[in-house]
Amino acid sequence: DAKTTQPPSMDCAEGRAANLPCNHSTISGNEYVYWYRQIHSQGPQYIIHGLKNNETNEMASLIITEDRKSSTLILPHATLRDTAVYYCIVFSRNSGNTPLVFGKGTRLSVIA
Amino acid sequence: DSGVTQTPKHLITATGQRVTLRCSPRSGDLSVYWYQQSLDQGLQFLIQYYNGEERAKGNILERFSAQQFPDLHSELNLSSLELGDSALYFCASSVLSLDEQFFGPGTRLTVL
């Protein structure tokens, strides 16, 4: 079972920031937070990951709360092409178990 | 383009048949993962290979098998196909086990 909770859907106006929340209250100390997205039936696409510090790359920013029980993925200027299902995943990079467990994710609709 | 290739793109077959799906990982990636995505189950991890050896097993049926060859490409064999096996099958690869995964475009299997 997924260890994360995400809202099933969100809307965002084009050009505005999209803030996608994720709760992972049972995260353990060696578990990372990963974000992937899947644009309509395409293969999932890696976005960003972090352990406890905030992270930023060319696609997005990841804000992780100090207690690490929740995080927010920020797409700073959403475009129509960002419409997708966004998956928040936690797992340990030290584990030999199942690498990724995808939950139901958040379906983000970017509206013109 | 993630650099991961999958063939065929579409496959239509009948119940009871056997099919083989092929995946070529990104150049340099040692790990290959297989996932199944059906409408009612979401993305399910099936199996992982690392440098030719099975590394992790998920919800893979006994009718399904996989292998990774010396050139690192992988094949997923599905036999005694049932209607419920109709799904998108994704392959992903990563440099090392548990690194960020890069997904292929998928193979859409339809069992009639």
CSV table of N, CA and C in Angstrom, one decimal, chain A:
chain,number,residue,atom,x,y,z
A,1,ASP,N,0.8,-1.2,0.0
A,1,ASP,CA,0.0,0.0,0.0
A,1,ASP,C,0.9,1.3,0.0
A,2,ALA,N,0.4,2.3,-0.7
A,2,ALA,CA,1.1,3.6,-0.7
A,2,ALA,C,1.2,4.1,0.7
A,3,LYS,N,2.3,4.8,1.0
A,3,LYS,CA,2.4,5.4,2.3
A,3,LYS,C,2.1,6.8,2.3
A,4,THR,N,1.5,7.3,1.3
A,4,THR,CA,1.2,8.7,1.1
A,4,THR,C,-0.3,9.0,0.9
A,5,THR,N,-0.7,10.2,1.2
A,5,THR,CA,-2.1,10.6,1.0
A,5,THR,C,-2.0,11.9,0.1
A,6,GLN,N,-2.7,11.9,-1.0
A,6,GLN,CA,-2.8,13.1,-1.8
A,6,GLN,C,-4.3,13.3,-2.2
A,7,PRO,N,-4.6,14.6,-2.4
A,7,PRO,CA,-6.0,14.9,-2.9
A,7,PRO,C,-6.1,14.3,-4.3
A,8,PRO,N,-7.3,13.8,-4.6
A,8,PRO,CA,-7.5,13.1,-5.9
A,8,PRO,C,-7.4,14.0,-7.0
A,9,SER,N,-7.8,15.3,-6.9
A,9,SER,CA,-7.7,16.2,-8.0
A,9,SER,C,-7.6,17.6,-7.6
A,10,MET,N,-7.0,18.4,-8.5
A,10,MET,CA,-6.8,19.9,-8.3
A,10,MET,C,-6.9,20.6,-9.6
A,11,ASP,N,-7.3,21.8,-9.6
A,11,ASP,CA,-7.3,22.7,-10.7
A,11,ASP,C,-6.3,23.8,-10.5
A,12,CYS,N,-5.7,24.3,-11.6
A,12,CYS,CA,-4.8,25.4,-11.5
A,12,CYS,C,-4.9,26.3,-12.8
A,13,ALA,N,-4.9,27.6,-12.6
A,13,ALA,CA,-5.0,28.4,-13.8
A,13,ALA,C,-3.6,28.5,-14.4
A,14,GLU,N,-3.7,28.5,-15.8
A,14,GLU,CA,-2.4,28.6,-16.5
A,14,GLU,C,-1.6,29.8,-16.1
A,15,GLY,N,-0.3,29.7,-15.9
A,15,GLY,CA,0.6,30.8,-15.5
A,15,GLY,C,0.7,30.9,-14.0
A,16,ARG,N,-0.2,30.3,-13.3
A,16,ARG,CA,-0.1,30.4,-11.8
A,16,ARG,C,0.7,29.3,-11.3
A,17,ALA,N,1.1,29.4,-10.0
A,17,ALA,CA,1.8,28.3,-9.4
A,17,ALA,C,0.8,27.2,-9.0
A,18,ALA,N,1.2,26.0,-9.2
A,18,ALA,CA,0.5,24.8,-8.8
A,18,ALA,C,1.2,24.2,-7.6
A,19,ASN,N,0.4,24.1,-6.5
A,19,ASN,CA,1.0,23.6,-5.2
A,19,ASN,C,0.3,22.3,-4.9
A,20,LEU,N,1.0,21.2,-5.0
A,20,LEU,CA,0.4,19.9,-4.8
A,20,LEU,C,0.9,19.3,-3.5
A,21,PRO,N,0.0,19.1,-2.5
A,21,PRO,CA,0.3,18.6,-1.2
A,21,PRO,C,0.4,17.1,-1.2
A,22,CYS,N,1.2,16.6,-0.2
A,22,CYS,CA,1.3,15.2,0.0
A,22,CYS,C,1.5,14.9,1.5
A,23,ASN,N,0.8,14.1,2.1
A,23,ASN,CA,1.0,13.7,3.5
A,23,ASN,C,1.7,12.3,3.6
A,24,HIS,N,2.7,12.3,4.4
A,24,HIS,CA,3.5,11.0,4.6
A,24,HIS,C,3.8,10.9,6.0
A,25,SER,N,2.8,10.8,6.9
A,25,SER,CA,3.0,11.0,8.3
A,25,SER,C,3.8,9.8,8.9
A,26,THR,N,3.9,8.7,8.2
A,26,THR,CA,4.7,7.5,8.8
A,26,THR,C,6.0,7.4,8.2
A,27,ILE,N,6.5,8.4,7.5
A,27,ILE,CA,7.8,8.4,6.9
A,27,ILE,C,8.9,8.1,7.9
A,28,SER,N,9.9,7.3,7.6
A,28,SER,CA,10.9,7.0,8.5
A,28,SER,C,12.2,7.8,8.1
A,29,GLY,N,13.2,7.8,9.0
A,29,GLY,CA,14.3,8.6,8.8
A,29,GLY,C,15.1,8.4,7.5
A,30,ASN,N,15.1,7.2,7.0
A,30,ASN,CA,16.0,7.0,5.8
A,30,ASN,C,15.1,7.0,4.5
A,31,GLU,N,13.9,7.4,4.6
A,31,GLU,CA,13.0,7.4,3.4
A,31,GLU,C,13.0,8.8,2.7
A,32,TYR,N,13.1,8.7,1.4
A,32,TYR,CA,13.1,9.9,0.6
A,32,TYR,C,11.7,10.1,0.1
A,33,VAL,N,11.4,11.4,-0.3
A,33,VAL,CA,10.1,11.7,-0.9
A,33,VAL,C,10.4,11.9,-2.4
A,34,TYR,N,9.8,11.2,-3.3
A,34,TYR,CA,9.9,11.3,-4.7
A,34,TYR,C,8.6,11.8,-5.3
A,35,TRP,N,8.7,12.5,-6.4
A,35,TRP,CA,7.6,12.9,-7.2
A,35,TRP,C,7.8,12.5,-8.6
A,36,TYR,N,6.7,11.9,-9.1
A,36,TYR,CA,6.6,11.5,-10.6
A,36,TYR,C,5.3,12.1,-11.1
A,37,ARG,N,5.3,12.2,-12.4
A,37,ARG,CA,4.0,12.6,-13.0
A,37,ARG,C,3.8,11.7,-14.2
A,38,GLN,N,2.5,11.5,-14.6
A,38,GLN,CA,2.1,10.7,-15.7
A,38,GLN,C,1.1,11.5,-16.6
A,39,ILE,N,1.6,11.9,-17.8
A,39,ILE,CA,0.7,12.6,-18.7
A,39,ILE,C,0.0,11.5,-19.5
A,40,HIS,N,-1.3,11.6,-19.5
A,40,HIS,CA,-2.2,10.7,-20.2
A,40,HIS,C,-1.6,9.5,-20.9
A,41,SER,N,-1.5,8.4,-20.1
A,41,SER,CA,-1.1,7.1,-20.7
A,41,SER,C,0.4,7.0,-21.2
A,42,GLN,N,1.1,8.1,-20.9
A,42,GLN,CA,2.6,8.0,-21.2
A,42,GLN,C,3.3,7.4,-20.0
A,43,GLY,N,4.5,7.1,-20.2
A,43,GLY,CA,5.3,6.5,-19.1
A,43,GLY,C,5.5,7.6,-18.0
A,44,PRO,N,5.4,7.2,-16.7
A,44,PRO,CA,5.7,8.2,-15.7
A,44,PRO,C,7.0,8.9,-15.9
A,45,GLN,N,7.0,10.2,-15.4
A,45,GLN,CA,8.2,11.0,-15.6
A,45,GLN,C,8.7,11.4,-14.2
A,46,TYR,N,10.0,11.2,-14.0
A,46,TYR,CA,10.6,11.7,-12.7
A,46,TYR,C,10.6,13.2,-12.7
A,47,ILE,N,10.3,13.7,-11.5
A,47,ILE,CA,10.3,15.2,-11.4
A,47,ILE,C,11.4,15.6,-10.4
A,48,ILE,N,11.3,15.2,-9.2
A,48,ILE,CA,12.2,15.7,-8.2
A,48,ILE,C,12.2,14.7,-7.0
A,49,HIS,N,13.2,14.8,-6.1
A,49,HIS,CA,13.2,14.0,-4.9
A,49,HIS,C,13.9,14.8,-3.8
A,50,GLY,N,13.6,14.4,-2.5
A,50,GLY,CA,14.3,15.1,-1.4
A,50,GLY,C,14.3,14.2,-0.2
A,51,LEU,N,15.2,14.5,0.8
A,51,LEU,CA,15.2,13.8,2.0
A,51,LEU,C,14.6,14.7,3.2
A,52,LYS,N,15.3,15.8,3.4
A,52,LYS,CA,14.7,16.7,4.4
A,52,LYS,C,14.9,18.2,4.0
A,53,ASN,N,15.8,18.5,3.2
A,53,ASN,CA,16.0,19.9,2.7
A,53,ASN,C,15.1,20.1,1.5
A,54,ASN,N,14.7,21.4,1.3
A,54,ASN,CA,14.0,21.8,0.2
A,54,ASN,C,14.8,21.6,-1.1
A,55,GLU,N,14.2,21.3,-2.2
A,55,GLU,CA,15.0,21.0,-3.4
A,55,GLU,C,14.3,21.8,-4.5
A,56,THR,N,15.1,22.2,-5.5
A,56,THR,CA,14.6,22.8,-6.7
A,56,THR,C,15.4,22.4,-7.9
A,57,ASN,N,14.7,22.1,-9.0
A,57,ASN,CA,15.3,21.9,-10.3
A,57,ASN,C,14.6,22.6,-11.3
A,58,GLU,N,14.9,22.3,-12.6
A,58,GLU,CA,14.3,23.1,-13.7
A,58,GLU,C,12.8,22.8,-13.8
A,59,MET,N,12.3,21.8,-13.3
A,59,MET,CA,10.9,21.5,-13.4
A,59,MET,C,10.1,22.0,-12.2
A,60,ALA,N,10.6,21.9,-11.0
A,60,ALA,CA,9.7,22.1,-9.9
A,60,ALA,C,10.6,22.4,-8.6
A,61,SER,N,9.9,22.7,-7.6
A,61,SER,CA,10.5,22.8,-6.2
A,61,SER,C,9.7,21.9,-5.3
A,62,LEU,N,10.5,21.3,-4.3
A,62,LEU,CA,9.9,20.4,-3.4
A,62,LEU,C,10.2,21.0,-2.0
A,63,ILE,N,9.1,21.3,-1.3
A,63,ILE,CA,9.2,21.8,0.1
A,63,ILE,C,8.8,20.7,1.1
A,64,ILE,N,9.7,20.3,2.0
A,64,ILE,CA,9.4,19.3,2.9
A,64,ILE,C,9.3,19.9,4.3
A,65,THR,N,8.3,19.7,5.1
A,65,THR,CA,8.1,20.2,6.4
A,65,THR,C,9.2,19.8,7.3
A,66,GLU,N,9.5,20.5,8.4
A,66,GLU,CA,10.6,20.2,9.3
A,66,GLU,C,10.4,18.8,9.9
A,67,ASP,N,9.2,18.4,10.2
A,67,ASP,CA,8.9,17.1,10.8
A,67,ASP,C,8.9,16.0,9.7
A,68,ARG,N,9.0,16.4,8.5
A,68,ARG,CA,9.0,15.5,7.3
A,68,ARG,C,7.7,14.7,7.1
A,69,LYS,N,6.6,15.1,7.8
A,69,LYS,CA,5.4,14.4,7.7
A,69,LYS,C,4.5,14.8,6.5
A,70,SER,N,5.0,15.9,5.8
A,70,SER,CA,4.2,16.3,4.6
A,70,SER,C,5.2,17.1,3.7
A,71,SER,N,4.8,17.2,2.5
A,71,SER,CA,5.6,17.9,1.5
A,71,SER,C,4.7,18.6,0.5
A,72,THR,N,5.2,19.5,-0.3
A,72,THR,CA,4.5,20.2,-1.3
A,72,THR,C,5.3,20.3,-2.6
A,73,LEU,N,4.8,19.9,-3.7
A,73,LEU,CA,5.4,20.0,-4.9
A,73,LEU,C,4.9,21.3,-5.6
A,74,ILE,N,5.8,22.2,-6.0
A,74,ILE,CA,5.4,23.5,-6.6
A,74,ILE,C,5.9,23.5,-8.0
A,75,LEU,N,4.9,23.7,-8.9
A,75,LEU,CA,5.2,24.0,-10.3
A,75,LEU,C,5.0,25.5,-10.4
A,76,PRO,N,6.1,26.3,-10.6
A,76,PRO,CA,6.0,27.7,-10.4
A,76,PRO,C,5.1,28.5,-11.4
A,77,HIS,N,5.1,28.0,-12.6
A,77,HIS,CA,4.3,28.7,-13.7
A,77,HIS,C,3.6,27.6,-14.5
A,78,ALA,N,2.5,27.1,-14.0
A,78,ALA,CA,1.9,25.9,-14.7
A,78,ALA,C,1.4,26.3,-16.1
A,79,THR,N,1.7,25.3,-17.0
A,79,THR,CA,1.2,25.4,-18.4
A,79,THR,C,0.2,24.3,-18.7
A,80,LEU,N,-0.5,24.3,-19.8
A,80,LEU,CA,-1.4,23.3,-20.1
A,80,LEU,C,-0.7,21.9,-20.2
A,81,ARG,N,0.6,21.9,-20.6
A,81,ARG,CA,1.3,20.7,-20.7
A,81,ARG,C,1.6,20.0,-19.4
A,82,ASP,N,1.4,20.8,-18.3
A,82,ASP,CA,1.6,20.2,-16.9
A,82,ASP,C,0.3,19.4,-16.5
A,83,THR,N,-0.7,19.4,-17.2
A,83,THR,CA,-1.9,18.6,-16.9
A,83,THR,C,-1.5,17.1,-16.9
A,84,ALA,N,-1.6,16.5,-15.7
A,84,ALA,CA,-1.1,15.1,-15.5
A,84,ALA,C,-1.6,14.6,-14.2
A,85,VAL,N,-1.3,13.3,-13.9
A,85,VAL,CA,-1.5,12.8,-12.6
A,85,VAL,C,-0.1,12.8,-11.9
A,86,TYR,N,-0.1,13.4,-10.7
A,86,TYR,CA,1.2,13.6,-10.0
A,86,TYR,C,1.2,12.6,-8.8
A,87,TYR,N,2.3,11.8,-8.7
A,87,TYR,CA,2.4,10.8,-7.7
A,87,TYR,C,3.5,11.2,-6.7
A,88,CYS,N,3.2,11.2,-5.5
A,88,CYS,CA,4.1,11.4,-4.4
A,88,CYS,C,4.5,10.0,-3.8
A,89,ILE,N,5.7,9.7,-3.7
A,89,ILE,CA,6.1,8.3,-3.3
A,89,ILE,C,7.2,8.4,-2.2
A,90,VAL,N,7.1,7.6,-1.2
A,90,VAL,CA,8.2,7.6,-0.2
A,90,VAL,C,8.8,6.2,-0.3
A,91,PHE,N,10.1,6.1,-0.2
A,91,PHE,CA,10.8,4.8,-0.1
A,91,PHE,C,12.2,5.0,0.3
A,92,SER,N,12.8,3.9,0.8
A,92,SER,CA,14.2,4.0,1.3
A,92,SER,C,15.1,3.6,0.2
A,93,ARG,N,16.1,4.4,0.0
A,93,ARG,CA,17.1,4.0,-1.0
A,93,ARG,C,18.1,3.0,-0.5
A,94,ASN,N,17.9,2.6,0.8
A,94,ASN,CA,18.8,1.5,1.3
A,94,ASN,C,18.1,0.2,1.3
A,95,SER,N,16.9,0.2,0.9
A,95,SER,CA,16.1,-1.0,1.0
A,95,SER,C,16.2,-1.9,-0.3
A,96,GLY,N,16.1,-3.2,-0.1
A,96,GLY,CA,16.1,-4.1,-1.3
A,96,GLY,C,14.7,-4.4,-1.7
A,97,ASN,N,13.7,-3.8,-1.0
A,97,ASN,CA,12.3,-4.1,-1.3
A,97,ASN,C,11.8,-3.4,-2.5
A,98,THR,N,10.5,-3.5,-2.7
A,98,THR,CA,9.9,-2.9,-3.9
A,98,THR,C,10.3,-1.4,-4.0
A,99,PRO,N,10.9,-1.0,-5.1
A,99,PRO,CA,11.4,0.4,-5.2
A,99,PRO,C,10.3,1.4,-5.2
A,100,LEU,N,9.3,1.3,-6.0
A,100,LEU,CA,8.3,2.4,-6.0
A,100,LEU,C,6.9,1.8,-5.9
A,101,VAL,N,6.2,2.4,-5.0
A,101,VAL,CA,4.8,2.0,-4.8
A,101,VAL,C,3.9,3.2,-5.2
A,102,PHE,N,3.3,3.1,-6.3
A,102,PHE,CA,2.4,4.3,-6.8
A,102,PHE,C,1.1,4.2,-6.1
A,103,GLY,N,0.6,5.3,-5.6
A,103,GLY,CA,-0.7,5.4,-5.1
A,103,GLY,C,-1.6,5.9,-6.2
A,104,LYS,N,-2.7,6.6,-5.9
A,104,LYS,CA,-3.6,7.0,-6.9
A,104,LYS,C,-3.2,8.4,-7.4
A,105,GLY,N,-2.4,9.1,-6.7
A,105,GLY,CA,-1.9,10.4,-7.1
A,105,GLY,C,-3.0,11.5,-7.1
A,106,THR,N,-2.5,12.7,-7.6
A,106,THR,CA,-3.4,13.8,-7.8
A,106,THR,C,-3.5,14.2,-9.2
A,107,ARG,N,-4.7,14.2,-9.7
A,107,ARG,CA,-4.9,14.6,-11.1
A,107,ARG,C,-5.0,16.1,-11.2
A,108,LEU,N,-3.9,16.8,-11.7
A,108,LEU,CA,-3.9,18.2,-11.9
A,108,LEU,C,-4.4,18.6,-13.2
A,109,SER,N,-5.4,19.5,-13.2
A,109,SER,CA,-5.9,20.1,-14.5
A,109,SER,C,-5.5,21.5,-14.5
A,110,VAL,N,-4.7,21.9,-15.6
A,110,VAL,CA,-4.3,23.3,-15.7
A,110,VAL,C,-5.3,23.9,-16.8
A,111,ILE,N,-5.9,25.0,-16.3
A,111,ILE,CA,-7.0,25.5,-17.1
A,111,ILE,C,-6.6,26.9,-17.7
A,112,ALA,N,-6.9,27.0,-19.0
A,112,ALA,CA,-6.5,28.3,-19.7
A,112,ALA,C,-7.3,29.4,-19.2
